[in-house]
Amino acid sequence: MKNKLLILPGDGIGPEIIAEAEKVLDCLHTDFGLELEVEQGLVGGAAYEAEGHPLPESTLSLAHDADAILLGSVGGTKWETLDRALRPEQGLLGLRAALELFANLRPAILYPQLADASTLKPEVVSGLDLLIVRELTGGIYFGQPRGIHIRDDGQQEGINTLRYSEAEIERIGRSAFEAARKRDHRLCSVDKANVLECTELWRQVITRIGGDYPDVQLSHMYVDNAAMQLVRAPKQFDVIVTTNMFGDILSDAAAMLTGSIGMLPSASLDSLGKGMYEPIHGSAPDIAGQGKANPLATILSLAMMLRFSLNRPELADIIEAAIGRVLDDGLRTPDIAASGTQTVGTRDMGDAVVAALRP
Ligand code: IPM
Ligand code: MG
């Protein structure tokens, strides 16, 4: 049986970068015998325009059927004033929740070729290779009660709730310990246990299950310190595990250590290894349609998909090696170029990766 892949281009630069990943998929099919059943669907603002909802039933049912999902990006200024339930981001959050994609893996790797694209000194970031494991279906993103309401005194009040059950903490914790086992066996759990009870529980549970992973060195850090340490000495980290919102924030900071958010892929996995794969950058409305976006994060997301959901790690290696070669050859989209140097567009970058796939 062929594996089923659902492709959701989404909004902004999404369709442009997904088109390049599709070229890579075509090449893996023709030259490397990858057989997939591929469907396309609508999500985000594109789905709202076509069907009046950012996550239509048709997309949800395709997503349930798929073994893996490749998503571009969602969102755009055009939809920012819509009712919250209809905004593009709800398409993404709805998919994460409906498919229980609780484990979000966000690697931040500095390619040696891009050491001078980082705003940090080369000695601080060279050789950087860390992984953020972000809880993705709980915490303040989903906690009830939530909303904006009018109090008795007539004032408006906004409410969000940070909530984690032991079971939710335990499952993301185990994912992170397992990930650390495949790397340098070091795990740093990030919380705000000095102020927030919810993350005091987080620390207790992570500490308890740490007993099952004596080969992994566990440490704990408050999130404010973690933010500082990430820009001060990021190479001290191997794997970081943290809550939904802290992971959202720290992963953007970690991305910038590598020079560009345009290089970083992500995987969002359920307990059985089914996953949604997407670049961690957003829809970049400011450059959408201009052919300038960096497709490498999306192509690297495809590699993660082959490794984690489709059990074809050798094809993931081939893609990653091809990207290394293209960077060696000096090809740069504007986001990863040193100022004043020559750049290529989205399509040329995709074509170069495809050319480099073949030995
Ligand atoms: C991310 C994004 C999303 C998030 C937005 C688009 C809802 O920032 O994947 O990091 O906050 O999770
Ligand atoms: Mg984010």
Short mmCIF file of C-alpha atoms and ligand atoms in Angstrom, two decimals:
data_model
loop_
_atom_site.label_atom_id
_atom_site.label_comp_id
_atom_site.label_asym_id
_atom_site.label_seq_id
_atom_site.Cartn_x
_atom_site.Cartn_y
_atom_site.Cartn_z
CA MET A 1 0.00 0.00 0.00
CA LYS A 2 1.23 3.44 -0.91
CA ASN A 3 1.58 5.97 1.87
CA LYS A 4 -0.81 8.88 1.65
CA LEU A 5 0.54 12.41 1.68
CA LEU A 6 -1.66 15.46 2.05
CA ILE A 7 -0.21 18.74 0.80
CA LEU A 8 -1.63 21.97 2.22
CA PRO A 9 0.04 25.00 0.59
CA GLY A 10 -1.89 27.59 2.64
CA ASP A 11 -1.29 31.31 2.31
CA GLY A 12 1.31 33.94 1.53
CA ILE A 13 4.59 32.36 0.43
CA GLY A 14 3.12 28.90 1.23
CA PRO A 15 2.18 27.98 -2.37
CA GLU A 16 5.57 29.16 -3.71
CA ILE A 17 7.69 27.17 -1.30
CA ILE A 18 5.45 24.10 -1.50
CA ALA A 19 5.86 24.14 -5.31
CA GLU A 20 9.61 23.64 -4.81
CA ALA A 21 9.09 20.79 -2.36
CA GLU A 22 6.81 19.19 -4.96
CA LYS A 23 9.65 19.32 -7.50
CA VAL A 24 11.78 17.42 -5.00
CA LEU A 25 8.98 14.89 -4.50
CA ASP A 26 8.68 14.40 -8.26
CA CYS A 27 12.38 13.72 -8.50
CA LEU A 28 12.25 11.26 -5.59
CA HIS A 29 9.48 9.49 -7.47
CA THR A 30 11.16 9.34 -10.90
CA ASP A 31 14.76 8.82 -9.81
CA PHE A 32 14.49 7.07 -6.45
CA GLY A 33 11.23 5.11 -6.76
CA LEU A 34 9.31 6.87 -3.99
CA GLU A 35 5.65 5.90 -4.38
CA LEU A 36 3.12 8.13 -2.63
CA GLU A 37 -0.53 8.85 -3.09
CA VAL A 38 -0.65 12.64 -3.00
CA GLU A 39 -3.71 14.81 -2.30
CA GLN A 40 -3.94 18.60 -2.10
CA GLY A 41 -6.18 20.51 0.27
CA LEU A 42 -7.06 24.00 1.40
CA VAL A 43 -6.22 25.46 4.79
CA GLY A 44 -5.99 28.91 6.36
CA GLY A 45 -7.00 32.05 4.51
CA ALA A 46 -7.10 30.17 1.20
CA ALA A 47 -9.69 27.80 2.66
CA TYR A 48 -11.64 30.69 4.17
CA GLU A 49 -11.84 32.37 0.75
CA ALA A 50 -12.97 29.20 -1.00
CA GLU A 51 -15.15 27.57 1.64
CA GLY A 52 -15.77 30.16 4.35
CA HIS A 53 -13.74 28.28 7.00
CA PRO A 54 -9.97 27.99 7.65
CA LEU A 55 -10.27 24.24 8.27
CA PRO A 56 -13.07 22.84 6.10
CA GLU A 57 -14.49 19.37 6.76
CA SER A 58 -13.05 18.16 3.44
CA THR A 59 -9.52 19.10 4.55
CA LEU A 60 -9.99 17.60 7.98
CA SER A 61 -11.11 14.29 6.54
CA LEU A 62 -8.17 14.21 4.08
CA ALA A 63 -5.90 14.97 7.05
CA HIS A 64 -7.35 12.09 9.08
CA ASP A 65 -6.76 9.72 6.14
CA ALA A 66 -3.21 10.84 5.42
CA ASP A 67 -0.06 9.22 6.81
CA ALA A 68 1.72 12.55 6.65
CA ILE A 69 0.91 16.18 5.90
CA LEU A 70 3.15 18.79 4.34
CA LEU A 71 2.02 22.32 5.10
CA GLY A 72 3.30 25.62 3.70
CA SER A 73 2.14 28.44 5.94
CA VAL A 74 -1.04 30.19 6.96
CA GLY A 75 -2.09 33.75 7.70
CA GLY A 76 -2.05 37.23 6.25
CA THR A 77 -2.98 40.78 7.13
CA LYS A 78 -6.13 40.49 5.02
CA TRP A 79 -7.74 38.11 7.54
CA GLU A 80 -6.53 39.70 10.79
CA THR A 81 -9.83 41.41 11.51
CA LEU A 82 -12.00 38.32 11.01
CA ASP A 83 -13.75 36.69 13.91
CA ARG A 84 -11.05 34.68 15.74
CA ALA A 85 -12.67 31.33 14.91
CA LEU A 86 -12.39 32.10 11.20
CA ARG A 87 -8.81 33.35 11.14
CA PRO A 88 -6.22 31.35 9.17
CA GLU A 89 -4.26 30.41 12.32
CA GLN A 90 -7.28 28.42 13.48
CA GLY A 91 -6.71 26.13 10.50
CA LEU A 92 -3.29 25.23 11.84
CA LEU A 93 -4.30 25.06 15.51
CA GLY A 94 -7.37 23.01 14.56
CA LEU A 95 -5.26 20.46 12.68
CA ARG A 96 -2.81 20.16 15.57
CA ALA A 97 -5.68 19.58 18.00
CA ALA A 98 -7.82 17.30 15.80
CA LEU A 99 -4.90 15.02 14.95
CA GLU A 100 -3.41 15.19 18.47
CA LEU A 101 -0.04 16.28 17.14
CA PHE A 102 1.31 16.95 20.60
CA ALA A 103 5.05 16.63 19.97
CA ASN A 104 6.56 19.46 17.98
CA LEU A 105 10.21 18.91 17.04
CA ARG A 106 12.05 22.05 16.02
CA PRO A 107 15.71 21.49 15.25
CA ALA A 108 18.00 24.50 14.94
CA ILE A 109 21.13 23.63 13.03
CA LEU A 110 23.70 26.07 11.82
CA TYR A 111 25.01 25.09 8.42
CA PRO A 112 28.74 25.83 8.40
CA GLN A 113 28.26 27.58 5.05
CA LEU A 114 25.92 30.09 6.73
CA ALA A 115 27.99 30.97 9.80
CA ASP A 116 28.20 34.60 8.76
CA ALA A 117 24.44 34.87 8.12
CA SER A 118 23.80 34.80 11.88
CA THR A 119 23.69 38.08 13.75
CA LEU A 120 25.70 36.39 16.52
CA LYS A 121 29.47 36.02 16.48
CA PRO A 122 30.58 32.94 14.51
CA GLU A 123 32.31 31.44 17.57
CA VAL A 124 29.05 31.58 19.52
CA VAL A 125 27.01 29.73 16.90
CA SER A 126 29.35 27.67 14.75
CA GLY A 127 28.52 23.99 15.10
CA LEU A 128 25.16 24.78 16.70
CA ASP A 129 22.83 21.77 16.69
CA LEU A 130 19.95 21.86 19.12
CA LEU A 131 16.44 20.50 19.20
CA ILE A 132 13.44 22.15 20.79
CA VAL A 133 10.65 19.75 21.73
CA ARG A 134 7.58 21.92 22.12
CA GLU A 135 4.29 20.68 23.59
CA LEU A 136 1.75 21.53 20.89
CA THR A 137 -1.80 20.64 21.86
CA GLY A 138 -2.15 21.93 25.41
CA GLY A 139 -1.14 24.74 27.70
CA ILE A 140 -2.28 28.31 27.34
CA TYR A 141 -2.99 27.90 23.62
CA PHE A 142 -5.95 25.64 24.36
CA GLY A 143 -6.78 26.08 28.07
CA GLN A 144 -10.31 26.96 29.13
CA PRO A 145 -11.75 29.34 30.20
CA ARG A 146 -10.63 31.86 27.62
CA GLY A 147 -12.01 34.93 25.93
CA ILE A 148 -12.69 38.61 26.31
CA HIS A 149 -15.74 39.52 28.36
CA ILE A 150 -17.23 42.48 30.18
CA ARG A 151 -16.95 42.42 33.97
CA ASP A 152 -19.58 43.60 36.43
CA ASP A 153 -17.77 46.92 36.75
CA GLY A 154 -18.14 47.45 33.02
CA GLN A 155 -14.47 46.91 32.19
CA GLN A 156 -13.41 44.44 29.54
CA GLU A 157 -11.23 41.59 30.74
CA GLY A 158 -9.14 39.15 28.71
CA ILE A 159 -8.63 35.61 29.98
CA ASN A 160 -6.43 32.72 28.98
CA THR A 161 -5.70 29.68 31.06
CA LEU A 162 -2.44 27.79 31.44
CA ARG A 163 -3.35 24.19 32.17
CA TYR A 164 -1.46 20.89 31.88
CA SER A 165 -2.45 17.49 33.16
CA GLU A 166 0.19 15.07 34.40
CA ALA A 167 -0.51 12.81 31.44
CA GLU A 168 0.05 15.63 28.96
CA ILE A 169 3.36 16.53 30.59
CA GLU A 170 4.43 12.92 30.77
CA ARG A 171 3.86 12.16 27.08
CA ILE A 172 5.78 15.21 25.82
CA GLY A 173 8.47 14.50 28.40
CA ARG A 174 8.91 10.95 27.15
CA SER A 175 9.13 12.18 23.54
CA ALA A 176 11.88 14.55 24.59
CA PHE A 177 13.84 11.94 26.55
CA GLU A 178 13.60 9.57 23.57
CA ALA A 179 14.82 12.33 21.26
CA ALA A 180 17.75 13.06 23.62
CA ARG A 181 18.67 9.37 23.52
CA LYS A 182 19.16 9.62 19.77
CA ARG A 183 21.39 12.68 20.20
CA ASP A 184 23.84 13.81 22.91
CA HIS A 185 21.79 12.46 25.86
CA ARG A 186 21.22 15.88 27.45
CA LEU A 187 17.78 17.31 28.13
CA CYS A 188 16.98 20.73 29.53
CA SER A 189 13.39 21.24 30.67
CA VAL A 190 12.29 24.87 30.53
CA ASP A 191 9.56 26.17 32.84
CA LYS A 192 8.62 29.07 35.10
CA ALA A 193 8.25 26.95 38.23
CA ASN A 194 9.22 29.87 40.47
CA VAL A 195 5.99 31.67 39.57
CA LEU A 196 3.53 29.36 37.79
CA GLU A 197 2.08 26.34 39.65
CA CYS A 198 1.25 24.68 36.36
CA THR A 199 4.92 24.56 35.46
CA GLU A 200 5.87 23.54 38.99
CA LEU A 201 3.89 20.40 38.21
CA TRP A 202 5.67 20.30 34.84
CA ARG A 203 9.03 20.19 36.65
CA GLN A 204 7.86 17.48 39.08
CA VAL A 205 6.58 15.21 36.33
CA ILE A 206 9.64 15.66 34.11
CA THR A 207 11.87 14.91 37.11
CA ARG A 208 9.87 11.79 37.97
CA ILE A 209 9.97 10.28 34.48
CA GLY A 210 13.65 11.22 34.26
CA GLY A 211 14.17 8.23 36.56
CA ASP A 212 13.31 5.99 33.58
CA TYR A 213 16.09 7.56 31.49
CA PRO A 214 19.21 7.36 33.67
CA ASP A 215 21.37 7.63 30.54
CA VAL A 216 19.99 11.12 29.81
CA GLN A 217 21.37 14.02 31.81
CA LEU A 218 18.39 16.15 32.89
CA SER A 219 18.54 19.80 33.88
CA HIS A 220 15.90 22.48 34.50
CA MET A 221 15.92 26.14 33.60
CA TYR A 222 13.51 29.03 34.03
CA VAL A 223 12.29 30.38 30.74
CA ASP A 224 13.71 33.88 31.19
CA ASN A 225 17.16 32.43 31.83
CA ALA A 226 16.72 30.02 28.90
CA ALA A 227 16.01 32.95 26.58
CA MET A 228 19.19 34.63 27.81
CA GLN A 229 21.29 31.47 27.58
CA LEU A 230 20.06 30.85 24.03
CA VAL A 231 21.62 34.07 22.83
CA ARG A 232 24.60 33.97 25.23
CA ALA A 233 25.85 30.42 24.80
CA PRO A 234 23.44 28.37 22.70
CA LYS A 235 25.81 25.44 22.24
CA GLN A 236 25.27 24.41 25.88
CA PHE A 237 21.93 22.90 24.78
CA ASP A 238 21.25 19.54 23.20
CA VAL A 239 17.48 19.00 23.60
CA ILE A 240 15.10 21.51 25.20
CA VAL A 241 11.60 20.43 26.24
CA THR A 242 9.02 23.05 27.07
CA THR A 243 5.40 24.18 27.04
CA ASN A 244 3.43 25.28 24.01
CA MET A 245 3.88 29.01 24.44
CA PHE A 246 7.46 28.98 25.76
CA GLY A 247 8.35 26.70 22.83
CA ASP A 248 6.76 29.08 20.37
CA ILE A 249 8.89 31.94 21.64
CA LEU A 250 12.17 30.11 22.22
CA SER A 251 12.03 28.42 18.82
CA ASP A 252 11.90 31.75 17.03
CA ALA A 253 14.92 32.89 19.02
CA ALA A 254 16.73 29.62 18.28
CA ALA A 255 15.89 30.00 14.60
CA MET A 256 17.60 33.35 14.40
CA LEU A 257 20.80 31.86 15.83
CA THR A 258 21.11 29.97 12.59
CA GLY A 259 20.94 33.11 10.48
CA SER A 260 17.49 32.68 9.03
CA ILE A 261 14.15 31.34 10.02
CA GLY A 262 13.97 30.41 6.31
CA MET A 263 16.16 27.36 6.96
CA LEU A 264 14.28 25.59 9.74
CA PRO A 265 11.87 22.68 9.36
CA SER A 266 9.58 21.18 11.96
CA ALA A 267 7.66 18.01 12.65
CA SER A 268 4.47 17.74 14.70
CA LEU A 269 3.85 14.14 15.68
CA ASP A 270 1.09 12.12 17.29
CA SER A 271 1.71 9.12 19.52
CA LEU A 272 1.89 6.75 16.52
CA GLY A 273 4.34 8.75 14.42
CA LYS A 274 1.86 10.29 12.05
CA GLY A 275 2.97 13.83 11.45
CA MET A 276 2.46 17.23 9.99
CA TYR A 277 5.59 18.84 8.60
CA GLU A 278 6.04 22.54 8.03
CA PRO A 279 8.67 25.23 7.92
CA ILE A 280 8.71 27.12 11.19
CA HIS A 281 8.50 30.49 9.44
CA GLY A 282 5.17 32.10 8.71
CA SER A 283 3.43 33.18 5.52
CA ALA A 284 5.61 36.31 5.06
CA PRO A 285 2.93 38.42 3.35
CA ASP A 286 5.54 41.16 2.74
CA ILE A 287 7.37 39.02 0.18
CA ALA A 288 4.55 36.73 -1.02
CA GLY A 289 4.27 36.39 -4.78
CA GLN A 290 7.69 37.89 -5.40
CA GLY A 291 9.63 34.66 -5.89
CA LYS A 292 12.09 35.60 -3.13
CA ALA A 293 11.14 33.17 -0.38
CA ASN A 294 13.59 30.54 0.76
CA PRO A 295 12.15 27.09 0.00
CA LEU A 296 14.81 25.21 2.00
CA ALA A 297 12.87 25.02 5.28
CA THR A 298 10.00 23.36 3.42
CA ILE A 299 12.30 20.98 1.57
CA LEU A 300 13.99 20.13 4.88
CA SER A 301 10.52 19.52 6.35
CA LEU A 302 9.98 17.00 3.58
CA ALA A 303 13.21 15.31 4.66
CA MET A 304 11.95 15.14 8.25
CA MET A 305 8.74 13.58 6.96
CA LEU A 306 10.64 10.87 5.10
CA ARG A 307 12.59 10.14 8.25
CA PHE A 308 9.83 10.22 10.89
CA SER A 309 6.58 9.24 9.16
CA LEU A 310 7.45 7.47 5.92
CA ASN A 311 10.35 5.37 7.14
CA ARG A 312 12.67 6.38 4.29
CA PRO A 313 15.64 7.85 6.19
CA GLU A 314 17.97 7.25 3.25
CA LEU A 315 15.92 9.66 1.13
CA ALA A 316 16.02 12.22 3.94
CA ASP A 317 19.83 11.91 3.94
CA ILE A 318 19.89 12.45 0.18
CA ILE A 319 17.82 15.65 0.44
CA GLU A 320 19.93 17.03 3.29
CA ALA A 321 23.14 16.26 1.41
CA ALA A 322 21.76 17.98 -1.70
CA ILE A 323 20.98 21.10 0.33
CA GLY A 324 24.52 21.04 1.72
CA ARG A 325 25.90 20.93 -1.83
CA VAL A 326 23.72 23.81 -2.99
CA LEU A 327 24.91 25.92 -0.07
CA ASP A 328 28.52 24.90 -0.79
CA ASP A 329 28.01 26.18 -4.32
CA GLY A 330 27.15 29.57 -2.84
CA LEU A 331 23.47 29.73 -3.76
CA ARG A 332 21.62 32.07 -1.41
CA THR A 333 18.09 33.39 -1.25
CA PRO A 334 18.00 36.97 0.11
CA ASP A 335 17.29 35.87 3.71
CA ILE A 336 20.56 33.92 3.96
CA ALA A 337 22.79 36.14 1.84
CA ALA A 338 25.51 38.33 3.27
CA SER A 339 24.68 41.89 2.34
CA GLY A 340 25.82 42.96 -1.08
CA THR A 341 26.19 39.43 -2.44
CA GLN A 342 24.34 37.83 -5.35
CA THR A 343 21.04 36.08 -4.59
CA VAL A 344 18.76 33.59 -6.29
CA GLY A 345 14.97 33.30 -6.21
CA THR A 346 12.67 30.60 -4.87
CA ARG A 347 12.48 28.61 -8.12
CA ASP A 348 16.19 28.68 -8.85
CA MET A 349 16.89 27.45 -5.33
CA GLY A 350 14.39 24.59 -5.76
CA ASP A 351 15.82 23.66 -9.16
CA ALA A 352 19.34 23.63 -7.74
CA VAL A 353 18.31 21.25 -4.96
CA VAL A 354 16.65 18.93 -7.48
CA ALA A 355 19.79 18.97 -9.64
CA ALA A 356 21.92 18.17 -6.59
CA LEU A 357 19.74 15.21 -5.59
CA ARG A 358 21.13 13.16 -8.41
CA PRO A 359 24.64 12.01 -7.64
C1 IPM B 1 4.21 28.57 15.11
C2 IPM B 1 3.33 29.75 14.80
C3 IPM B 1 1.91 29.41 15.25
C4 IPM B 1 1.95 29.19 16.74
C5 IPM B 1 0.85 30.45 14.86
C6 IPM B 1 0.85 30.73 13.37
C7 IPM B 1 -0.52 30.04 15.31
O1 IPM B 1 3.83 30.89 15.40
O2 IPM B 1 3.94 27.46 14.59
O3 IPM B 1 5.20 28.75 15.82
O4 IPM B 1 1.88 30.15 17.52
O5 IPM B 1 2.04 28.04 17.15
MG MG B 2 5.77 30.66 16.29
#
